[in-house]
Each structure stands twice: as C-alpha cells, then as structure tokens.
Amino acid sequence: MTDLTDYFPGASTCEFQPPWQEDWYPYVPSIAEGPDGQYAALIGTNNLVRPKGETPQRDDWRTAEIPGGGPIVTRNYFSLLDDDLRPIEWIEEPRPDLPMNFPEVQGIGEPRLCWCDGAWRWAGMSRQHLASGVANFALGTVGSPEVEIIPAPDGVWMKNPMPSAVGIIDIYPQTGLHGSGVAPVEDGFLGVVHHYQNFHAPGMFSEHRFALIDMDGNVERLSEPFRFSVWPLDIVAGIVLHRGDVVLSYSQQDRETHLARIPLDEVLGWLA
C-alpha cells in the first residue's frame, strides 16, 4: 500500500480540520509563515463531494456531485495558528468583488496563502468573471473583497500559482508541473509541486515533488515523485518549516484536510 512513510520513514500525518458545516467539504488548505514565527492558514470549503468508499477507486476523481444540485460554490476561511499549527479561530473571507458571468463555478478556487508586503495575501483562481468559465489567476488580501485578475491568453487556463514575498511563482511554463506552495530558505524557496499520472483517463492519480527554486522563480532542482496515499486526489497547497520538519498541508479527495510532517534532513536527502 502506498504511504508517505514508503518515501520518508520519519514522516507522520494528522487531520487538520474536519468538516464543520453539513454538506460543505474542506479542501486545499494552505499554511504559511509570517513575521516573528507567526503561522496562518487559508482553507477552502465547497459543496462538491467526491465519493470515498472503503477502498479507493482509481477513477473516482471524475465522480462528484452537488447535494441538492446547483452551482459549485467555494467559500474561504482564514485563521491564525498556534505554536502547534492548530487553528485558533476560522473567519470567513468576504465574497470576491467580481462579476458573475459564469455562475456555474463561484468564488475563489484553491488559494495559496503567503505573507507579503506586510499583510497576509493569497493567490488562487477565478472562473466566475469570464463568460467562458476559463480560469485566471486571482490575487487578493485577507479580509478584503477586492480581487485582482491576471488575464491569460484566450482559452488558456491559469491555476495553481505559488505566491511568495517576491511575487507569483508559476512553474508550469518551465516544467509542466502545478504549483502547490513555497517556503523561504536561505537562497530562495523550498517548494512542493504536483502533476497527474494518466490525466483524464481511468487510473488517474496525483504525484508530488519537492523543488528548489531560486529568487527569480527558476526551478533549480526537482526530487523524485512521491505520494501520500492510495487515493487519487492528494493535493498539497501549503508548506512551512516548523521545529526541524517540513510541514505540508494537503487535502484528500477534495473532502478531507491533513498535515504531513517530514524531517527536513529527509527532504534535503530526497533532493540530493
């Protein structure tokens, strides 16, 4: 059975935040470090549920439903974290101040959190502002409904940006990999990225890699891929260095959220 300890013997995982509202499912949690060792998290919750039975079905990422029907709606919540990276109080973020030209998918999807220019900021994606429903990068500040859209060429999807103190890091054009999150290190960033095997086909599953990224956003080194579990959709959205460990925040099947701890020396060895 695939397990994170198959790759990192010292790794451990725990639940991060259980569902706190009926028919709303937490996913893609993003944790980040701010000034003076302060930590915070941004978490998405939406009304789209993917089945999770007793055994994983490798193609059930395509099977999803919205209880009661209607559009897919994402709501986002922010919380500071205590010294053990536990949420202190979740506060719902304002609805984005964007036009509703594609009502089938509403809200800000998959936001990644960072501390930048003296504030908690995030980078995610929006589909509701374009009649086509094509995703564009969306940037905002915690507590504000104002959203900046970075337009993409016609028909080009822009998602999974990695915000940092020096700007948005988008590694997809370089590598074909999707951004999950970055944590500052001495000469740049330690990042985690993901991609899909058998994309849009039965048997699809996600894999992650660690990445060393320089201050200009260039990928200098990629690790071998690793997985968290046998489930198809394990997606990381946050990374911090904490008490000698690399801590990753991730969701499973778009319905459960977890933290993974991996000793930093094991991660650096995986990158060697």
PDB file of C-alpha atoms in Angstrom:
ATOM      1  CA  MET A   1       0.000   0.000   0.000  1.00  0.00           C
ATOM      2  CA  THR A   2       1.287   3.449  -0.903  1.00  0.00           C
ATOM      3  CA  ASP A   3       2.016   5.568   2.149  1.00  0.00           C
ATOM      4  CA  LEU A   4       4.139   8.673   2.775  1.00  0.00           C
ATOM      5  CA  THR A   5       6.461   6.626   5.018  1.00  0.00           C
ATOM      6  CA  ASP A   6       7.320   4.484   1.984  1.00  0.00           C
ATOM      7  CA  TYR A   7       9.336   7.518   0.839  1.00  0.00           C
ATOM      8  CA  PHE A   8      10.136   9.305   4.116  1.00  0.00           C
ATOM      9  CA  PRO A   9      10.477   6.894   7.079  1.00  0.00           C
ATOM     10  CA  GLY A  10      10.234   9.691   9.651  1.00  0.00           C
ATOM     11  CA  ALA A  11       7.015  11.171   8.230  1.00  0.00           C
ATOM     12  CA  SER A  12       3.707  11.404  10.070  1.00  0.00           C
ATOM     13  CA  THR A  13       0.262  12.766   9.206  1.00  0.00           C
ATOM     14  CA  CYS A  14      -2.700  14.085  11.161  1.00  0.00           C
ATOM     15  CA  GLU A  15      -6.110  15.578  10.471  1.00  0.00           C
ATOM     16  CA  PHE A  16      -6.007  19.353  10.101  1.00  0.00           C
ATOM     17  CA  GLN A  17      -9.621  20.490  10.086  1.00  0.00           C
ATOM     18  CA  PRO A  18     -12.739  18.295   9.992  1.00  0.00           C
ATOM     19  CA  PRO A  19     -15.889  19.463   8.203  1.00  0.00           C
ATOM     20  CA  TRP A  20     -17.694  21.986  10.379  1.00  0.00           C
ATOM     21  CA  GLN A  21     -20.757  22.517   8.201  1.00  0.00           C
ATOM     22  CA  GLU A  22     -23.065  19.917   6.778  1.00  0.00           C
ATOM     23  CA  ASP A  23     -22.677  19.411   3.013  1.00  0.00           C
ATOM     24  CA  TRP A  24     -19.603  21.677   2.846  1.00  0.00           C
ATOM     25  CA  TYR A  25     -16.279  19.919   2.393  1.00  0.00           C
ATOM     26  CA  PRO A  26     -12.883  21.407   3.323  1.00  0.00           C
ATOM     27  CA  TYR A  27     -10.131  21.122   0.732  1.00  0.00           C
ATOM     28  CA  VAL A  28      -6.739  22.501  -0.372  1.00  0.00           C
ATOM     29  CA  PRO A  29      -5.690  24.009   2.979  1.00  0.00           C
ATOM     30  CA  SER A  30      -2.774  26.428   2.683  1.00  0.00           C
ATOM     31  CA  ILE A  31      -0.462  27.169   5.613  1.00  0.00           C
ATOM     32  CA  ALA A  32       2.219  29.853   5.585  1.00  0.00           C
ATOM     33  CA  GLU A  33       4.686  31.553   7.917  1.00  0.00           C
ATOM     34  CA  GLY A  34       4.533  35.268   8.658  1.00  0.00           C
ATOM     35  CA  PRO A  35       6.634  37.651  10.762  1.00  0.00           C
ATOM     36  CA  ASP A  36       8.172  36.619  14.099  1.00  0.00           C
ATOM     37  CA  GLY A  37       7.304  32.955  13.662  1.00  0.00           C
ATOM     38  CA  GLN A  38       3.586  33.547  13.259  1.00  0.00           C
ATOM     39  CA  TYR A  39       1.681  30.982  11.228  1.00  0.00           C
ATOM     40  CA  ALA A  40      -1.670  31.179   9.488  1.00  0.00           C
ATOM     41  CA  ALA A  41      -3.902  29.108   7.235  1.00  0.00           C
ATOM     42  CA  LEU A  42      -6.410  29.673   4.468  1.00  0.00           C
ATOM     43  CA  ILE A  43      -8.818  26.870   3.690  1.00  0.00           C
ATOM     44  CA  GLY A  44     -11.407  26.360   1.012  1.00  0.00           C
ATOM     45  CA  THR A  45     -14.726  24.644   1.543  1.00  0.00           C
ATOM     46  CA  ASN A  46     -17.222  23.853  -1.164  1.00  0.00           C
ATOM     47  CA  ASN A  47     -20.401  21.939  -1.859  1.00  0.00           C
ATOM     48  CA  LEU A  48     -18.868  19.471  -4.299  1.00  0.00           C
ATOM     49  CA  VAL A  49     -18.467  15.999  -2.828  1.00  0.00           C
ATOM     50  CA  ARG A  50     -16.381  13.164  -4.251  1.00  0.00           C
ATOM     51  CA  PRO A  51     -17.181   9.635  -3.075  1.00  0.00           C
ATOM     52  CA  LYS A  52     -14.717   7.957  -0.745  1.00  0.00           C
ATOM     53  CA  GLY A  53     -15.560   4.333  -0.158  1.00  0.00           C
ATOM     54  CA  GLU A  54     -13.875   1.616   1.856  1.00  0.00           C
ATOM     55  CA  THR A  55     -11.341   1.057  -0.916  1.00  0.00           C
ATOM     56  CA  PRO A  56     -10.043   3.660  -3.352  1.00  0.00           C
ATOM     57  CA  GLN A  57     -11.343   3.550  -6.883  1.00  0.00           C
ATOM     58  CA  ARG A  58      -8.593   4.936  -9.077  1.00  0.00           C
ATOM     59  CA  ASP A  59     -11.009   6.685 -11.418  1.00  0.00           C
ATOM     60  CA  ASP A  60     -13.461   8.099  -8.867  1.00  0.00           C
ATOM     61  CA  TRP A  61     -11.911  11.579  -9.175  1.00  0.00           C
ATOM     62  CA  ARG A  62     -14.351  12.018 -12.049  1.00  0.00           C
ATOM     63  CA  THR A  63     -17.374  11.081  -9.931  1.00  0.00           C
ATOM     64  CA  ALA A  64     -18.628  14.080  -7.982  1.00  0.00           C
ATOM     65  CA  GLU A  65     -21.985  15.522  -7.066  1.00  0.00           C
ATOM     66  CA  ILE A  66     -23.521  18.609  -5.505  1.00  0.00           C
ATOM     67  CA  PRO A  67     -26.147  17.683  -2.895  1.00  0.00           C
ATOM     68  CA  GLY A  68     -29.341  19.409  -3.995  1.00  0.00           C
ATOM     69  CA  GLY A  69     -27.823  20.432  -7.330  1.00  0.00           C
ATOM     70  CA  GLY A  70     -26.915  23.994  -8.297  1.00  0.00           C
ATOM     71  CA  PRO A  71     -23.546  25.670  -8.937  1.00  0.00           C
ATOM     72  CA  ILE A  72     -20.199  24.748  -7.439  1.00  0.00           C
ATOM     73  CA  VAL A  73     -19.575  27.369  -4.747  1.00  0.00           C
ATOM     74  CA  THR A  74     -16.297  27.870  -2.879  1.00  0.00           C
ATOM     75  CA  ARG A  75     -16.095  29.703   0.442  1.00  0.00           C
ATOM     76  CA  ASN A  76     -12.740  30.517   2.041  1.00  0.00           C
ATOM     77  CA  TYR A  77     -11.793  30.821   5.704  1.00  0.00           C
ATOM     78  CA  PHE A  78      -8.718  32.292   7.401  1.00  0.00           C
ATOM     79  CA  SER A  79      -7.208  31.524  10.817  1.00  0.00           C
ATOM     80  CA  LEU A  80      -4.030  32.215  12.707  1.00  0.00           C
ATOM     81  CA  LEU A  81      -2.377  29.050  14.031  1.00  0.00           C
ATOM     82  CA  ASP A  82      -0.997  28.337  17.493  1.00  0.00           C
ATOM     83  CA  ASP A  83       2.540  27.106  18.154  1.00  0.00           C
ATOM     84  CA  ASP A  84       1.470  23.547  17.305  1.00  0.00           C
ATOM     85  CA  LEU A  85      -0.068  24.677  13.970  1.00  0.00           C
ATOM     86  CA  ARG A  86      -3.637  24.254  15.211  1.00  0.00           C
ATOM     87  CA  PRO A  87      -6.288  26.734  14.000  1.00  0.00           C
ATOM     88  CA  ILE A  88      -7.250  29.363  16.586  1.00  0.00           C
ATOM     89  CA  GLU A  89     -10.429  30.765  15.000  1.00  0.00           C
ATOM     90  CA  TRP A  90     -11.732  30.418  11.444  1.00  0.00           C
ATOM     91  CA  ILE A  91     -13.163  33.621   9.971  1.00  0.00           C
ATOM     92  CA  GLU A  92     -14.929  33.519   6.618  1.00  0.00           C
ATOM     93  CA  GLU A  93     -13.397  35.647   3.893  1.00  0.00           C
ATOM     94  CA  PRO A  94     -15.595  38.194   2.049  1.00  0.00           C
ATOM     95  CA  ARG A  95     -17.155  37.113  -1.203  1.00  0.00           C
ATOM     96  CA  PRO A  96     -14.930  38.268  -4.096  1.00  0.00           C
ATOM     97  CA  ASP A  97     -15.933  41.537  -5.721  1.00  0.00           C
ATOM     98  CA  LEU A  98     -16.052  40.106  -9.240  1.00  0.00           C
ATOM     99  CA  PRO A  99     -18.739  39.982 -11.935  1.00  0.00           C
ATOM    100  CA  MET A 100     -20.859  36.847 -12.154  1.00  0.00           C
ATOM    101  CA  ASN A 101     -20.532  35.970 -15.833  1.00  0.00           C
ATOM    102  CA  PHE A 102     -20.081  32.222 -15.293  1.00  0.00           C
ATOM    103  CA  PRO A 103     -22.406  31.263 -12.410  1.00  0.00           C
ATOM    104  CA  GLU A 104     -21.704  27.521 -12.657  1.00  0.00           C
ATOM    105  CA  VAL A 105     -18.480  27.927 -10.609  1.00  0.00           C
ATOM    106  CA  GLN A 106     -18.450  30.691  -7.991  1.00  0.00           C
ATOM    107  CA  GLY A 107     -15.824  32.023  -5.590  1.00  0.00           C
ATOM    108  CA  ILE A 108     -12.027  31.805  -5.399  1.00  0.00           C
ATOM    109  CA  GLY A 109     -10.671  28.338  -6.005  1.00  0.00           C
ATOM    110  CA  GLU A 110      -7.582  26.762  -4.453  1.00  0.00           C
ATOM    111  CA  PRO A 111      -5.996  29.890  -2.910  1.00  0.00           C
ATOM    112  CA  ARG A 112      -2.408  29.712  -1.647  1.00  0.00           C
ATOM    113  CA  LEU A 113      -1.506  31.912   1.321  1.00  0.00           C
ATOM    114  CA  CYS A 114       1.654  33.964   1.920  1.00  0.00           C
ATOM    115  CA  TRP A 115       2.937  36.922   3.932  1.00  0.00           C
ATOM    116  CA  CYS A 116       3.849  39.708   1.511  1.00  0.00           C
ATOM    117  CA  ASP A 117       4.300  43.496   1.817  1.00  0.00           C
ATOM    118  CA  GLY A 118       3.206  43.497   5.452  1.00  0.00           C
ATOM    119  CA  ALA A 119      -0.067  41.580   5.017  1.00  0.00           C
ATOM    120  CA  TRP A 120      -1.493  38.105   4.567  1.00  0.00           C
ATOM    121  CA  ARG A 121      -2.142  37.724   0.866  1.00  0.00           C
ATOM    122  CA  TRP A 122      -3.308  34.910  -1.347  1.00  0.00           C
ATOM    123  CA  ALA A 123      -3.215  33.763  -4.960  1.00  0.00           C
ATOM    124  CA  GLY A 124      -5.885  31.491  -6.372  1.00  0.00           C
ATOM    125  CA  MET A 125      -8.092  31.251  -9.416  1.00  0.00           C
ATOM    126  CA  SER A 126     -11.424  32.625 -10.565  1.00  0.00           C
ATOM    127  CA  ARG A 127     -13.794  31.340 -13.233  1.00  0.00           C
ATOM    128  CA  GLN A 128     -16.914  33.375 -12.480  1.00  0.00           C
ATOM    129  CA  HIS A 129     -15.677  36.616 -14.084  1.00  0.00           C
ATOM    130  CA  LEU A 130     -15.471  35.237 -17.647  1.00  0.00           C
ATOM    131  CA  ALA A 131     -18.461  34.017 -19.633  1.00  0.00           C
ATOM    132  CA  SER A 132     -16.271  31.198 -20.958  1.00  0.00           C
ATOM    133  CA  GLY A 133     -15.521  29.936 -17.441  1.00  0.00           C
ATOM    134  CA  VAL A 134     -11.795  29.761 -18.214  1.00  0.00           C
ATOM    135  CA  ALA A 135      -9.669  30.078 -15.056  1.00  0.00           C
ATOM    136  CA  ASN A 136      -7.412  33.111 -14.476  1.00  0.00           C
ATOM    137  CA  PHE A 137      -5.049  33.867 -11.625  1.00  0.00           C
ATOM    138  CA  ALA A 138      -6.822  35.841  -8.877  1.00  0.00           C
ATOM    139  CA  LEU A 139      -4.892  37.820  -6.246  1.00  0.00           C
ATOM    140  CA  GLY A 140      -6.190  39.315  -3.030  1.00  0.00           C
ATOM    141  CA  THR A 141      -5.578  40.291   0.590  1.00  0.00           C
ATOM    142  CA  VAL A 142      -7.073  38.501   3.573  1.00  0.00           C
ATOM    143  CA  GLY A 143     -10.152  40.343   4.836  1.00  0.00           C
ATOM    144  CA  SER A 144     -10.791  42.275   1.618  1.00  0.00           C
ATOM    145  CA  PRO A 145     -13.335  41.546  -1.141  1.00  0.00           C
ATOM    146  CA  GLU A 146     -11.139  43.291  -3.723  1.00  0.00           C
ATOM    147  CA  VAL A 147      -9.612  40.892  -6.230  1.00  0.00           C
ATOM    148  CA  GLU A 148      -7.021  41.488  -8.928  1.00  0.00           C
ATOM    149  CA  ILE A 149      -7.275  39.298 -12.007  1.00  0.00           C
ATOM    150  CA  ILE A 150      -4.203  38.465 -14.062  1.00  0.00           C
ATOM    151  CA  PRO A 151      -5.685  37.825 -17.507  1.00  0.00           C
ATOM    152  CA  ALA A 152      -4.393  34.942 -19.587  1.00  0.00           C
ATOM    153  CA  PRO A 153      -4.325  34.477 -23.356  1.00  0.00           C
ATOM    154  CA  ASP A 154      -7.697  33.459 -24.739  1.00  0.00           C
ATOM    155  CA  GLY A 155      -8.593  29.916 -23.774  1.00  0.00           C
ATOM    156  CA  VAL A 156      -5.507  29.360 -21.567  1.00  0.00           C
ATOM    157  CA  TRP A 157      -6.225  28.122 -18.058  1.00  0.00           C
ATOM    158  CA  MET A 158      -4.171  29.734 -15.286  1.00  0.00           C
ATOM    159  CA  LYS A 159      -4.332  27.970 -11.926  1.00  0.00           C
ATOM    160  CA  ASN A 160      -2.141  26.742  -9.074  1.00  0.00           C
ATOM    161  CA  PRO A 161       0.059  29.854  -8.669  1.00  0.00           C
ATOM    162  CA  MET A 162       2.566  29.922  -5.805  1.00  0.00           C
ATOM    163  CA  PRO A 163       2.598  33.317  -4.053  1.00  0.00           C
ATOM    164  CA  SER A 164       5.813  34.432  -2.367  1.00  0.00           C
ATOM    165  CA  ALA A 165       7.351  37.549  -0.870  1.00  0.00           C
ATOM    166  CA  VAL A 166       8.912  38.334  -4.270  1.00  0.00           C
ATOM    167  CA  GLY A 167       5.783  37.781  -6.353  1.00  0.00           C
ATOM    168  CA  ILE A 168       3.864  34.998  -8.047  1.00  0.00           C
ATOM    169  CA  ILE A 169       5.885  31.911  -8.950  1.00  0.00           C
ATOM    170  CA  ASP A 170       4.381  29.980 -11.857  1.00  0.00           C
ATOM    171  CA  ILE A 171       6.468  26.950 -12.725  1.00  0.00           C
ATOM    172  CA  TYR A 172       4.031  25.375 -15.184  1.00  0.00           C
ATOM    173  CA  PRO A 173       5.583  27.013 -18.284  1.00  0.00           C
ATOM    174  CA  GLN A 174       9.020  25.699 -17.222  1.00  0.00           C
ATOM    175  CA  THR A 175       8.149  22.198 -16.109  1.00  0.00           C
ATOM    176  CA  GLY A 176       4.545  21.266 -16.908  1.00  0.00           C
ATOM    177  CA  LEU A 177       4.047  20.850 -13.145  1.00  0.00           C
ATOM    178  CA  HIS A 178       1.417  22.528 -10.981  1.00  0.00           C
ATOM    179  CA  GLY A 179       2.399  24.779  -8.070  1.00  0.00           C
ATOM    180  CA  SER A 180       1.440  23.774  -4.552  1.00  0.00           C
ATOM    181  CA  GLY A 181       3.362  26.129  -2.246  1.00  0.00           C
ATOM    182  CA  VAL A 182       6.752  27.564  -1.300  1.00  0.00           C
ATOM    183  CA  ALA A 183       8.594  28.271   1.937  1.00  0.00           C
ATOM    184  CA  PRO A 184      11.543  30.682   2.036  1.00  0.00           C
ATOM    185  CA  VAL A 185      15.003  29.189   2.526  1.00  0.00           C
ATOM    186  CA  GLU A 186      18.404  30.864   2.562  1.00  0.00           C
ATOM    187  CA  ASP A 187      18.977  31.157  -1.197  1.00  0.00           C
ATOM    188  CA  GLY A 188      15.416  31.018  -2.495  1.00  0.00           C
ATOM    189  CA  PHE A 189      12.489  28.740  -1.821  1.00  0.00           C
ATOM    190  CA  LEU A 190      11.713  25.167  -0.958  1.00  0.00           C
ATOM    191  CA  GLY A 191       8.615  24.296  -2.898  1.00  0.00           C
ATOM    192  CA  VAL A 192       6.317  21.388  -3.443  1.00  0.00           C
ATOM    193  CA  VAL A 193       4.698  20.789  -6.841  1.00  0.00           C
ATOM    194  CA  HIS A 194       2.352  18.207  -8.277  1.00  0.00           C
ATOM    195  CA  HIS A 195       1.250  16.588 -11.503  1.00  0.00           C
ATOM    196  CA  TYR A 196      -1.160  13.873 -12.574  1.00  0.00           C
ATOM    197  CA  GLN A 197      -0.459  10.460 -13.979  1.00  0.00           C
ATOM    198  CA  ASN A 198      -2.980   9.184 -16.534  1.00  0.00           C
ATOM    199  CA  PHE A 199      -4.630  12.596 -16.666  1.00  0.00           C
ATOM    200  CA  HIS A 200      -8.253  12.478 -17.881  1.00  0.00           C
ATOM    201  CA  ALA A 201      -8.143   8.685 -18.034  1.00  0.00           C
ATOM    202  CA  PRO A 202      -9.140   5.807 -15.752  1.00  0.00           C
ATOM    203  CA  GLY A 203      -6.468   5.252 -13.157  1.00  0.00           C
ATOM    204  CA  MET A 204      -5.501   8.912 -12.766  1.00  0.00           C
ATOM    205  CA  PHE A 205      -3.637   9.847  -9.571  1.00  0.00           C
ATOM    206  CA  SER A 206      -1.597  12.775  -8.290  1.00  0.00           C
ATOM    207  CA  GLU A 207       2.117  12.769  -7.510  1.00  0.00           C
ATOM    208  CA  HIS A 208       4.196  15.420  -5.747  1.00  0.00           C
ATOM    209  CA  ARG A 209       7.817  16.517  -5.938  1.00  0.00           C
ATOM    210  CA  PHE A 210       9.934  18.819  -3.824  1.00  0.00           C
ATOM    211  CA  ALA A 211      11.618  21.655  -5.707  1.00  0.00           C
ATOM    212  CA  LEU A 212      14.432  24.087  -5.016  1.00  0.00           C
ATOM    213  CA  ILE A 213      13.513  27.410  -6.620  1.00  0.00           C
ATOM    214  CA  ASP A 214      15.721  30.484  -6.867  1.00  0.00           C
ATOM    215  CA  MET A 215      14.667  34.054  -6.069  1.00  0.00           C
ATOM    216  CA  ASP A 216      13.759  34.639  -9.719  1.00  0.00           C
ATOM    217  CA  GLY A 217      11.303  31.748  -9.745  1.00  0.00           C
ATOM    218  CA  ASN A 218      13.528  29.348 -11.696  1.00  0.00           C
ATOM    219  CA  VAL A 219      13.400  25.664 -10.743  1.00  0.00           C
ATOM    220  CA  GLU A 220      16.939  24.552  -9.911  1.00  0.00           C
ATOM    221  CA  ARG A 221      16.268  21.019  -8.732  1.00  0.00           C
ATOM    222  CA  LEU A 222      13.353  18.585  -8.587  1.00  0.00           C
ATOM    223  CA  SER A 223      13.062  15.496  -6.432  1.00  0.00           C
ATOM    224  CA  GLU A 224      11.709  12.138  -7.473  1.00  0.00           C
ATOM    225  CA  PRO A 225       7.894  11.932  -7.160  1.00  0.00           C
ATOM    226  CA  PHE A 226       6.152  10.762  -4.010  1.00  0.00           C
ATOM    227  CA  ARG A 227       2.599  10.075  -2.926  1.00  0.00           C
ATOM    228  CA  PHE A 228       0.672  10.445   0.312  1.00  0.00           C
ATOM    229  CA  SER A 229      -1.735   7.526  -0.029  1.00  0.00           C
ATOM    230  CA  VAL A 230      -3.517   5.241  -2.463  1.00  0.00           C
ATOM    231  CA  TRP A 231      -6.251   7.820  -3.010  1.00  0.00           C
ATOM    232  CA  PRO A 232      -6.202   9.535  -6.411  1.00  0.00           C
ATOM    233  CA  LEU A 233      -6.508  13.153  -5.251  1.00  0.00           C
ATOM    234  CA  ASP A 234      -3.982  14.132  -2.589  1.00  0.00           C
ATOM    235  CA  ILE A 235      -3.176  17.798  -3.295  1.00  0.00           C
ATOM    236  CA  VAL A 236      -0.751  19.994  -1.316  1.00  0.00           C
ATOM    237  CA  ALA A 237      -1.464  23.732  -1.069  1.00  0.00           C
ATOM    238  CA  GLY A 238       0.880  24.890   1.721  1.00  0.00           C
ATOM    239  CA  ILE A 239       4.360  24.346   3.142  1.00  0.00           C
ATOM    240  CA  VAL A 240       6.231  25.696   6.191  1.00  0.00           C
ATOM    241  CA  LEU A 241       9.401  24.836   8.092  1.00  0.00           C
ATOM    242  CA  HIS A 242       8.492  24.088  11.700  1.00  0.00           C
ATOM    243  CA  ARG A 243      10.632  22.637  14.521  1.00  0.00           C
ATOM    244  CA  GLY A 244      13.085  20.962  12.172  1.00  0.00           C
ATOM    245  CA  ASP A 245      10.362  19.494   9.962  1.00  0.00           C
ATOM    246  CA  VAL A 246       8.850  20.330   6.618  1.00  0.00           C
ATOM    247  CA  VAL A 247       5.084  20.571   7.205  1.00  0.00           C
ATOM    248  CA  LEU A 248       2.759  20.192   4.233  1.00  0.00           C
ATOM    249  CA  SER A 249      -0.952  20.989   4.283  1.00  0.00           C
ATOM    250  CA  TYR A 250      -2.968  18.915   1.838  1.00  0.00           C
ATOM    251  CA  SER A 251      -6.428  17.658   1.027  1.00  0.00           C
ATOM    252  CA  GLN A 252      -7.579  14.172   0.157  1.00  0.00           C
ATOM    253  CA  GLN A 253     -10.319  13.595  -2.413  1.00  0.00           C
ATOM    254  CA  ASP A 254     -11.291  17.296  -2.111  1.00  0.00           C
ATOM    255  CA  ARG A 255     -13.105  16.495   1.137  1.00  0.00           C
ATOM    256  CA  GLU A 256     -10.599  15.949   3.977  1.00  0.00           C
ATOM    257  CA  THR A 257      -7.660  18.084   5.095  1.00  0.00           C
ATOM    258  CA  HIS A 258      -4.422  16.925   6.708  1.00  0.00           C
ATOM    259  CA  LEU A 259      -0.942  17.992   7.769  1.00  0.00           C
ATOM    260  CA  ALA A 260       2.129  15.926   6.961  1.00  0.00           C
ATOM    261  CA  ARG A 261       5.404  16.270   8.868  1.00  0.00           C
ATOM    262  CA  ILE A 262       8.636  15.180   7.229  1.00  0.00           C
ATOM    263  CA  PRO A 263      12.070  15.659   8.835  1.00  0.00           C
ATOM    264  CA  LEU A 264      13.928  18.368   6.941  1.00  0.00           C
ATOM    265  CA  ASP A 265      17.043  16.211   6.522  1.00  0.00           C
ATOM    266  CA  GLU A 266      14.944  13.540   4.793  1.00  0.00           C
ATOM    267  CA  VAL A 267      13.537  16.130   2.397  1.00  0.00           C
ATOM    268  CA  LEU A 268      17.001  17.503   1.608  1.00  0.00           C
ATOM    269  CA  GLY A 269      18.227  13.939   1.082  1.00  0.00           C
ATOM    270  CA  TRP A 270      15.350  13.370  -1.344  1.00  0.00           C
ATOM    271  CA  LEU A 271      16.582  16.411  -3.286  1.00  0.00           C
ATOM    272  CA  ALA A 272      20.234  15.349  -3.297  1.00  0.00           C
TER     273      ALA A 272
END
